[in-house]
Coordinates of C-alpha atoms and ligand atoms in Angstrom, one line a residue:
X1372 CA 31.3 59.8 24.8
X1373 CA 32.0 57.0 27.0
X1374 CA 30.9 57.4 30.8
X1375 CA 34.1 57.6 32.8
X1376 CA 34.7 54.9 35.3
X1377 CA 33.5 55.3 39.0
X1378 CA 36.8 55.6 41.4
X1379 CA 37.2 53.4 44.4
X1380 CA 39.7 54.6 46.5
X1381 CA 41.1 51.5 49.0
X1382 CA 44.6 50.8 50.3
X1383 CA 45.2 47.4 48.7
X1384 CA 43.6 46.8 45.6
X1385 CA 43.1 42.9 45.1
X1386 CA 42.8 41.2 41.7
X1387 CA 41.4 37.6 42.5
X1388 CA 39.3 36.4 45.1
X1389 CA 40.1 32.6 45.5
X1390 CA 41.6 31.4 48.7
X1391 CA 44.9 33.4 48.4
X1392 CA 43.4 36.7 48.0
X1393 CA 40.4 35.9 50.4
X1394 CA 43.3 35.3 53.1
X1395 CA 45.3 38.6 52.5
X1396 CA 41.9 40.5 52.2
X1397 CA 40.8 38.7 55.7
X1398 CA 43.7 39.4 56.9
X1399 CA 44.2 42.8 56.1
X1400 CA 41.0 43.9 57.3
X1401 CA 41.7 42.8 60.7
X1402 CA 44.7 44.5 60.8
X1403 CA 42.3 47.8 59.7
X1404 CA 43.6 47.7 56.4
X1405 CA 41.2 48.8 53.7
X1406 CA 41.2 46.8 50.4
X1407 CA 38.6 45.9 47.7
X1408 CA 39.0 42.4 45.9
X1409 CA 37.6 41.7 42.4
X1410 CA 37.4 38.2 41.0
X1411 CA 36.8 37.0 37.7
X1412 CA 34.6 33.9 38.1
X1413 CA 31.1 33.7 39.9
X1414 CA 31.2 32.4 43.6
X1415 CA 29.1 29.2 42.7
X1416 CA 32.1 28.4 40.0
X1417 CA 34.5 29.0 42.2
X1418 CA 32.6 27.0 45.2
X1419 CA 32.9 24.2 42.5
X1420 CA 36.2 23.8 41.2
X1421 CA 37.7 20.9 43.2
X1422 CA 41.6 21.0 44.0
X1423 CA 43.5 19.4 46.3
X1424 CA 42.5 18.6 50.0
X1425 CA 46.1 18.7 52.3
X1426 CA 46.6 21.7 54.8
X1427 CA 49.7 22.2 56.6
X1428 CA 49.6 22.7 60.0
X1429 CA 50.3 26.3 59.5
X1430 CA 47.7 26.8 57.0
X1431 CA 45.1 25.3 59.0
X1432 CA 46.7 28.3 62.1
X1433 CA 46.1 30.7 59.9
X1434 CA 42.4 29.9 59.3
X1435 CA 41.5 29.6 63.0
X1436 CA 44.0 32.2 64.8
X1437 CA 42.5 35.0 63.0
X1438 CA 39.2 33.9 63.1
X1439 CA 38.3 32.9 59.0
X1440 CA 36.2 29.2 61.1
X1441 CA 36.9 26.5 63.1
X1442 CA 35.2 24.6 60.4
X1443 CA 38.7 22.9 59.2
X1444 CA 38.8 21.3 63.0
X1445 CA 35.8 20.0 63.0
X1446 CA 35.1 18.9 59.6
X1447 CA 38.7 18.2 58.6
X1448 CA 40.8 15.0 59.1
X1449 CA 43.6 15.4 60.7
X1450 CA 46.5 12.6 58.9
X1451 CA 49.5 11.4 60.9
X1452 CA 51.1 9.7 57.6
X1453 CA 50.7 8.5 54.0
X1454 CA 51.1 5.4 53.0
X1455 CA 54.0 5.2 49.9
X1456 CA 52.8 1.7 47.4
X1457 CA 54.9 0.3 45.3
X1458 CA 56.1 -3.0 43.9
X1459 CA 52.6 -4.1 45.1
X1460 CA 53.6 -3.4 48.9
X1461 CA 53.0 -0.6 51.3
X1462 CA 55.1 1.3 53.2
X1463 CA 53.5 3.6 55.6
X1464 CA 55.2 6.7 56.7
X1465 CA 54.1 8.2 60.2
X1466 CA 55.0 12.1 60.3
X1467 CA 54.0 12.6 63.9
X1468 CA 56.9 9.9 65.2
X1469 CA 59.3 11.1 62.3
X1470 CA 58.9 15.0 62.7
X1471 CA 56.3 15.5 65.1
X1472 CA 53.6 17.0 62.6
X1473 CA 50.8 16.3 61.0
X1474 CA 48.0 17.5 58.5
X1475 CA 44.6 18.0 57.7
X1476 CA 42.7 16.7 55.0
X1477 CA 39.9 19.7 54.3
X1478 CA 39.2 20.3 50.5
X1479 CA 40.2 23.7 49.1
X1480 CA 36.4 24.4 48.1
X1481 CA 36.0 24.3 51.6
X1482 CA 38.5 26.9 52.6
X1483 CA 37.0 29.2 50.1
X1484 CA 33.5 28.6 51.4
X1485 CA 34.7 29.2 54.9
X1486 CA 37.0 32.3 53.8
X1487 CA 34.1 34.0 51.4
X1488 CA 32.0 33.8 54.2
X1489 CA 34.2 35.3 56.8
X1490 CA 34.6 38.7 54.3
X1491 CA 30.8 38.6 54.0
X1492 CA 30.5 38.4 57.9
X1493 CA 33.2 41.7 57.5
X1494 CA 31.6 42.9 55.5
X1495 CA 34.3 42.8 53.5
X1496 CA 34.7 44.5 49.5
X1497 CA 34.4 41.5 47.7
X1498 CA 33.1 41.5 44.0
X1499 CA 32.5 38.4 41.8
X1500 CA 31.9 38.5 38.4
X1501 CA 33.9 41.9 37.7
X1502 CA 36.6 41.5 34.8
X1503 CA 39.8 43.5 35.4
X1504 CA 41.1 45.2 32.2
X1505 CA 43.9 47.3 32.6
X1506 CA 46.7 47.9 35.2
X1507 CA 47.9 51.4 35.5
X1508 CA 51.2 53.1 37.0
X1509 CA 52.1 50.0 38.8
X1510 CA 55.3 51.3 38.9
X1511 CA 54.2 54.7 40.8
X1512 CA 53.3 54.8 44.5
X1513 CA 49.8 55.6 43.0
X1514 CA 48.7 52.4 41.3
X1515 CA 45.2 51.4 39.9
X1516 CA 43.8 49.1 38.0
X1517 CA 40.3 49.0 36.1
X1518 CA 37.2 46.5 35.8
X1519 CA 33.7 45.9 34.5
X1520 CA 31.2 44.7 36.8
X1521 CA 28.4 42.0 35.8
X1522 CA 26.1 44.4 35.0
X1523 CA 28.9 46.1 32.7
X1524 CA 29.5 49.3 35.0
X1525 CA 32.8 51.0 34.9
X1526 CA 35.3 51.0 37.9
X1527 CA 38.9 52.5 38.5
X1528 CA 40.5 51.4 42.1
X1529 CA 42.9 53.5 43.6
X1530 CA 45.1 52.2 45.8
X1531 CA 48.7 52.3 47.6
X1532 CA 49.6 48.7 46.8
X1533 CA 48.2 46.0 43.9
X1534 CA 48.0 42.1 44.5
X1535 CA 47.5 40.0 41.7
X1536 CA 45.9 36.8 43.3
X1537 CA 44.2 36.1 40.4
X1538 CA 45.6 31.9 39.3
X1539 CA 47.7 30.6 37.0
X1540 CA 46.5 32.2 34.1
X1541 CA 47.1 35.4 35.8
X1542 CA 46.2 38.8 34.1
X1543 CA 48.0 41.0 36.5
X1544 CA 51.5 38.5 36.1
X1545 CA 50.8 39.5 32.6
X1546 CA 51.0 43.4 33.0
X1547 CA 54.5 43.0 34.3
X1548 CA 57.2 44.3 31.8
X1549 CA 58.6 41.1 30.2
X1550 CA 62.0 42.5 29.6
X1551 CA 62.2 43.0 33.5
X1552 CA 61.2 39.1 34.0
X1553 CA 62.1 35.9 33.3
X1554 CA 60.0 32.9 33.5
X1555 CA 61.1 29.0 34.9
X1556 CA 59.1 26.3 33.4
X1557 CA 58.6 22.6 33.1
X1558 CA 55.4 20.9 31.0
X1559 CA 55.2 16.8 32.1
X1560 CA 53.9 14.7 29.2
X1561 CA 51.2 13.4 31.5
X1562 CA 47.9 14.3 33.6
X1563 CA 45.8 12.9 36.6
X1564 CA 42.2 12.2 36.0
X1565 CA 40.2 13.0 39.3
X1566 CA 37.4 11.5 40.3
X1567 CA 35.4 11.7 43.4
X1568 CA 32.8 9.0 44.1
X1569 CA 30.2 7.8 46.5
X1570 CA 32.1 5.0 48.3
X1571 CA 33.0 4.4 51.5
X1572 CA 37.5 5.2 52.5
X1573 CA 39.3 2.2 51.0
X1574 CA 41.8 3.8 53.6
X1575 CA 42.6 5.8 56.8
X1576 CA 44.8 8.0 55.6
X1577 CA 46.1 8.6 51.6
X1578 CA 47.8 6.2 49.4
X1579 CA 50.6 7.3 47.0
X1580 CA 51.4 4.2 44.5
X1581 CA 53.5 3.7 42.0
X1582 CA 52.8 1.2 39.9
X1583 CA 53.6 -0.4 36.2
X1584 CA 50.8 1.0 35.0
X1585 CA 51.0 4.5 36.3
X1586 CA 50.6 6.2 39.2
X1587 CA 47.3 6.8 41.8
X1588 CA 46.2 9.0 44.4
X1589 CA 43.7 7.2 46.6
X1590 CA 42.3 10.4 49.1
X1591 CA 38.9 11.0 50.6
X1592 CA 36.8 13.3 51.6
X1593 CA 34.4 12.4 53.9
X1594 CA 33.2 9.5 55.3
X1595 CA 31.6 8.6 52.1
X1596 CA 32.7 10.8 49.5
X1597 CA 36.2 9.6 47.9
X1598 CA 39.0 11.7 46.0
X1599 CA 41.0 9.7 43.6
X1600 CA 43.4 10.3 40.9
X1601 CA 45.2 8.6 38.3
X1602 CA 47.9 9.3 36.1
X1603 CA 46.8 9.8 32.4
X1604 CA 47.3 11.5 29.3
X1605 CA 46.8 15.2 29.2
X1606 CA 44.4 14.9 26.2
X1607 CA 42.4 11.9 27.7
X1608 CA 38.5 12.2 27.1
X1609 CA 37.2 11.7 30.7
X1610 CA 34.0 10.7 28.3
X1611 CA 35.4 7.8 27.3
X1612 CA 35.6 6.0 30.5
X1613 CA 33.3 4.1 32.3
X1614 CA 32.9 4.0 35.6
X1615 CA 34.0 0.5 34.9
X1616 CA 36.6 1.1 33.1
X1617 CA 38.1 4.0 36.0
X1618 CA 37.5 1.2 38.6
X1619 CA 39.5 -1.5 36.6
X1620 CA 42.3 1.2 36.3
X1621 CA 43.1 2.5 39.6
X1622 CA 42.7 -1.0 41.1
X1623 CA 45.3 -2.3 38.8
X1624 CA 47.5 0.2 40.1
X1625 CA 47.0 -0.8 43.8
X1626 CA 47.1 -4.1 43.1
X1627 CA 49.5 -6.5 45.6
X1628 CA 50.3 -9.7 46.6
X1629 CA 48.1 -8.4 50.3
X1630 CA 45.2 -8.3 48.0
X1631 CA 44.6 -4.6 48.8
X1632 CA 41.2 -3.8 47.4
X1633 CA 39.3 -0.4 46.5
X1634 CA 35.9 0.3 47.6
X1635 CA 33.9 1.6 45.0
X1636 CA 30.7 3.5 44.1
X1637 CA 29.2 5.4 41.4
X1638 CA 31.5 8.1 40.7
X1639 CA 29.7 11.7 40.0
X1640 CA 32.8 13.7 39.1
X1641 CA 35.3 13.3 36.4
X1642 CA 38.4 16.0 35.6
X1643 CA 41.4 16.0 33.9
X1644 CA 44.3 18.0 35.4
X1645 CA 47.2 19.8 34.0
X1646 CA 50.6 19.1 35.3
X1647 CA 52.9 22.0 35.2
X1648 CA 55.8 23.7 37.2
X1649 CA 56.2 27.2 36.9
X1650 CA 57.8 30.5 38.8
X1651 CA 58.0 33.9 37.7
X1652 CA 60.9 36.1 39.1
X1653 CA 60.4 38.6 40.7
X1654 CA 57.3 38.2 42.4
X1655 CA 56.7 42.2 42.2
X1656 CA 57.1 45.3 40.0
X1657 CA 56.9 48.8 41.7
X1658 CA 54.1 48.7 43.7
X1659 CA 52.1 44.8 42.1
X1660 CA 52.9 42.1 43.9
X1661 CA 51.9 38.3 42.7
X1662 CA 50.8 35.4 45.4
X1663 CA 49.8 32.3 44.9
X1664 CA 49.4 30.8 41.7
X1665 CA 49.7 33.8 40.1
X1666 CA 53.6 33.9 40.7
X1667 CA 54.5 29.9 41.0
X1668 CA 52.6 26.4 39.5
X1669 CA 53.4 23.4 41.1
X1670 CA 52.4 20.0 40.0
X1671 CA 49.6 18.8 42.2
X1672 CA 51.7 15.7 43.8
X1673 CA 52.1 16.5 47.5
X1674 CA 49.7 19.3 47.3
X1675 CA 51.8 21.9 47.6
X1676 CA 49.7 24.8 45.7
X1677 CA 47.6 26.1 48.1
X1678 CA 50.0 26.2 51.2
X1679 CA 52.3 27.7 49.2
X1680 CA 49.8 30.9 48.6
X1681 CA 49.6 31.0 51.9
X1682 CA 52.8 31.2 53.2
X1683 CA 52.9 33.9 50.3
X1684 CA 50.3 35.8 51.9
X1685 CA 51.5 35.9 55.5
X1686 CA 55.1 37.2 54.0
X1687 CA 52.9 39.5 51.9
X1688 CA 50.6 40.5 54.9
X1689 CA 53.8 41.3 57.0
X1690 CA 55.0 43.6 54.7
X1691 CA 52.1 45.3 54.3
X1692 CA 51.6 45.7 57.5
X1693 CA 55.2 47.3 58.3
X1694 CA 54.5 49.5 55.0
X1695 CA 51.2 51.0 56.7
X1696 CA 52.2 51.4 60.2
X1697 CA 55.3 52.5 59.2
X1698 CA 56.1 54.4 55.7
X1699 CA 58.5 52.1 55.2
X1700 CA 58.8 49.6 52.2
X1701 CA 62.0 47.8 53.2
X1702 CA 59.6 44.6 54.2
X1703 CA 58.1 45.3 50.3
X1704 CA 61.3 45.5 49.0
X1705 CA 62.5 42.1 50.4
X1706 CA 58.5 40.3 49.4
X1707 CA 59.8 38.8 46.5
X1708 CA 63.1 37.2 47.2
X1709 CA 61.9 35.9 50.9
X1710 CA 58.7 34.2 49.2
X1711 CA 60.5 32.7 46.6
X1712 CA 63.1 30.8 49.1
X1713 CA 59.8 28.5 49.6
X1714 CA 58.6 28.2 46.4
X1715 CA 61.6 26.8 44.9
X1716 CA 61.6 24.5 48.3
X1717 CA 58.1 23.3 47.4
X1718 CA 59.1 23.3 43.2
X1719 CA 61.5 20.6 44.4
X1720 CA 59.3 19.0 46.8
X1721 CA 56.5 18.3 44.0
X1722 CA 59.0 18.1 41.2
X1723 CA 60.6 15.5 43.0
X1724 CA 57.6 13.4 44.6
X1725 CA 56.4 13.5 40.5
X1726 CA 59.6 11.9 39.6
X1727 CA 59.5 8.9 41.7
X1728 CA 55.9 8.4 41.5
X1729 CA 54.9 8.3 37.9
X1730 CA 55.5 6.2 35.1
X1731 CA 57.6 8.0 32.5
X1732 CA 55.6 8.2 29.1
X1733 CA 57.7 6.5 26.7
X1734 CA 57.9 3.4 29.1
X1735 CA 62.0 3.9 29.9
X1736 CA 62.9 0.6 31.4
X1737 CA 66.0 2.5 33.0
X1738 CA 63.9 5.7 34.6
X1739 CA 61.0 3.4 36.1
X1740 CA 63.6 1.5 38.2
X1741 CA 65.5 4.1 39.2
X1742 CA 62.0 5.6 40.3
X1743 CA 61.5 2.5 42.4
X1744 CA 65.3 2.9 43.7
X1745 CA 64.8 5.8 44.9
X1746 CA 61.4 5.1 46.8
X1747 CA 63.3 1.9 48.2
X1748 CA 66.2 4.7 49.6
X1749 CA 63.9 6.8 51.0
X1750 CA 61.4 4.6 52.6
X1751 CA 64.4 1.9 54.2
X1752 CA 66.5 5.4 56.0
X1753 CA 64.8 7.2 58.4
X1754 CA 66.7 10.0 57.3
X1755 CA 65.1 9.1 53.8
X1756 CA 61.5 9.3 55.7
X1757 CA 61.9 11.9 57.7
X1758 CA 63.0 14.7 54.6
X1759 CA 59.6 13.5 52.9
X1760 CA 57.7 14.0 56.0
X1761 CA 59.1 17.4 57.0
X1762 CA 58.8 18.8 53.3
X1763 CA 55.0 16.9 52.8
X1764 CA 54.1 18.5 56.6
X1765 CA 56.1 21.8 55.7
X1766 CA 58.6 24.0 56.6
X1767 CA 58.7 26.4 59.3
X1768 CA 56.7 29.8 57.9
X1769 CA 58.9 32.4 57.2
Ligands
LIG353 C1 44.8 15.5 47.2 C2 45.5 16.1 46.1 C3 46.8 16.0 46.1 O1 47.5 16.5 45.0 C4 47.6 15.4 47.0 O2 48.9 15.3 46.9 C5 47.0 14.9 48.1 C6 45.6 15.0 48.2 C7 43.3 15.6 47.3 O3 42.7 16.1 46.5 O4 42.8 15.0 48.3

C-alpha cells in the first residue's frame, strides 16, 4: 500500500519559488503570515537562468523597504534614459527630465540570489527540487495541493489560500477549469539571441536599434560583463555562430554614419529566447490565485516581465493581508480584475515597443517604414517621448 503523504499545514501555500513567489513569501512572512513555497527547479538552475536586467523604481522599493538587500543600490545602475537607434542615428531619451524617474539596471539572477537569501535568513519554508502533482479543492476554502521532494517523499500542504507562481509553463494555471477561462495570445515569427560577453560597456546606458537588418539590445551588466541581444529566428542554432560571426551581426545593426562602434570580447553565454504575449483571465479560481508569469507573458522588449510579477504580488500581498486580518475576501475577490488593469498596460507597452523595433520576417517594405514612422513621431514630440518614458519607468502601483 502506498505511504500516505505527510501534511503541512501553512496559510498560503506557494507553488514556485522564482522571484515572484520569493517576494509574496518575503513579504508574507513579515507581515506574520505563515506559507511554505515549493519550486520545481534546483536553486543553482534557477541562480543561472539569465533574464532581463531593468527594475522599476517601485520594484527596486519593494526590495529595500521590506528589507529583501540593499544589494540592488549598491550593485545596480541606476539609468536616467535609453537611447532609441535607428536610421543609423541616435536619439536619446532622458526619463528623469521627461517624467522625473528613473531605473535600475540589476539582473533578475540577482534578485533571486538576494530574495532566496533573505527567506533563508527567515528562515523561511522554501523547498527546491519538490515537484507539485496535484491541486485539490481549489475551489473550497480548504485548498491543498501535493508534491514529491528530491528524495521522493510524499507531501500534502494545507492551506487557506494557493499561489501559483510557478512561470510560464505554469502547472497550477493548468489546474484551472478551462471552460471557466479563456486564454489571449500572440506567437511573433522571431526570437532574440542573448549573449553576455567579457567586454568592457560600448555605452552608458542601453541602446534600442532598429535597423535593416533587425533589431539589437546593447545592455550591460557590469563594468565588464555585457548583455546583448539580437533579433533572430526562433529556431536559430546558437551553435552555429561564431563569436565572429555574433560580432559582425550586432555591429551591423548599430552601424551609422557617427561610426558608433561595439566593444567586444569573448562572449561565454549564448541563448535563444522565445517571444510570446500571453494573459489568462481570471487570474484566480476559488481560493488559487496566478502571479507573475504564471497568469501573463510579455515579450521581453522593455522588460516588462518581472515588474509586472511584482506589482502582481503587492496587489496579491494586499489582499491577503485584508483576508487574514480581517475574514474578509472582498480584496480576493477584486485580485484579478485590479492586476490585470496593468498587465494589459504593460501587453501594450511591450507589444508595442516590439512593433516598431523589429524587422518584420517576410521583409514588408510598407511595415518597416511605418516602423521607422512611428519611432520618428515619437522621438520628434515630447508628448511622443514622454508616454515611452512613463510606461518604460512604470506606472504608479496600484
Ligand atoms: C535587458 C533585457 C530587456 O528585455 C530589456 O528590454 C532591457 C534590458 C537586459 O537583459 O539587460
Amino acid at each position: 500500500m502506498a505511504k500516505s503523504p505527510h501534511i503541512l499545514k501553512t496559510k498560503v501555500g506557494i507553488i514556485g519559488g522564482g522571484p515572484a513567489g520569493l517576494m509574496l513569501s518575503h513579504l508574507l512572512a513579515k507581515t506574520g503570515i505563515e506559507n511554505i513555497v515549493v519550486e520545481m527547479r534546483d536553486h543553482e538552475t534557477i541562480r543561472n537562468t539569465h533574464r532581463a536586467g531593468i527594475l522599476e523604481a517601485q520594484a527596486v522599493s519593494m526590495l529595500t523597504d521590506s528589507g529583501v538587500d540593499s544589494r540592488v543600490l549598491t550593485d545596480g545602475d541606476e539609468h536616467a534614459g535609453i537611447d532609441l537607434r535607428f536610421n543609423g542615428e541616435s536619439h536619446p531619451l532622458d526619463f528623469r527630465e521627461l517624467v522625473d524617474a528613473t531605473v535600475t539596471l540589476y539582473a533578475q539572477n540577482e534578485v533571486f540570489v538576494d530574495l532566496s537569501a533573505a527567506r533563508q535568513r527567515d528562515q523561511g519554508d522554501v523547498r527546491y527540487g519538490c515537484e507539485v502533482t496535484e491541486i485539490l479543492d481549489m475551489d473550497t476554502s480548504t485548498p491543498k495541493f501535493r508534491f514529491t521532494d528530491a528524495q521522493g517523499n510524499q507531501f500534502e500542504v494545507h492551506a487557506d489560500v494557493i499561489v501559483g507562481a510557478d512561470g510560464s509553463r505554469s502547472f497550477a494555471r493548468r489546474q484551472m477549469p478551462q471552460t471557466l477561462c479563456q486564454d489571449f495570445k500572440v506567437t511573433y515569427p522571431f526570437a532574440w539571441f542573448g549573449i553576455l560577453t567579457e567586454a568592457p560597456k560600448s555605452a552608458p546606458e542601453l541602446i534600442y536599434a532598429n535597423s535593416p537588418h533587425g533589431f539589437a539590445l546593447i545592455s550591460q551588466r557590469s563594468e565588464n560583463v555585457q548583455r546583448m541581444y539580437f533579433q533572430c529566428d526562433p529556431n536559430e542554432d546558437v551553435n552555429a555562430w561564431s563569436d565572429d560571426r555574433i560580432w559582425a551581426e550586432l555591429q551591423q545593426r548599430v552601424d551609422g554614419p557617427d561610426n558608433f562602434q561595439l566593444k567586444t570580447g569573448p562572449i561565454f553565454d549564448k541563448t535563444v529566447l522565445g517571444f510570446r504575449s500571453f494573459v489568462r483571465e481570471p487570474l484566480s479560481h476559488g481560493r488559487m490565485f496566478l502571479i507573475g508569469d504564471a497568469g501573463h507573458t510579455v515579450p521581453p522588449t522593455g522588460a516588462k516581465g518581472l515588474n509586472l510579477a511584482f506589482a502582481d504580488v503587492k496587489v496579491l500581498f494586499e489582499a491577503l493581508d485584508s483576508f487574514f486580518s480581517t475574514g474578509s475576501d472582498k480584496l480576493l475577490e477584486g485580485y484579478s480584475d485590479l492586476a490585470l488593469k496593468r498587465v494589459w498596460k504593460a501587453q501594450n507597452f511591450s507589444y508595442w515597443m516590439t512593433s516598431m523595433l523589429h524587422t518584420p520576417v517576410g521583409g514588408d517594405p510598407f511595415m518597416a517604414k511605418r516602423a521607422l514612422g512611428e519611432l520618428e513621431t515619437v522621438t520628434s514630440s515630447r508628448f511622443g517621448q514622454q508616454y515611452l518614458a512613463e510606461s518604460y519607468t512604470g506606472w504608479p502601483h496600484a
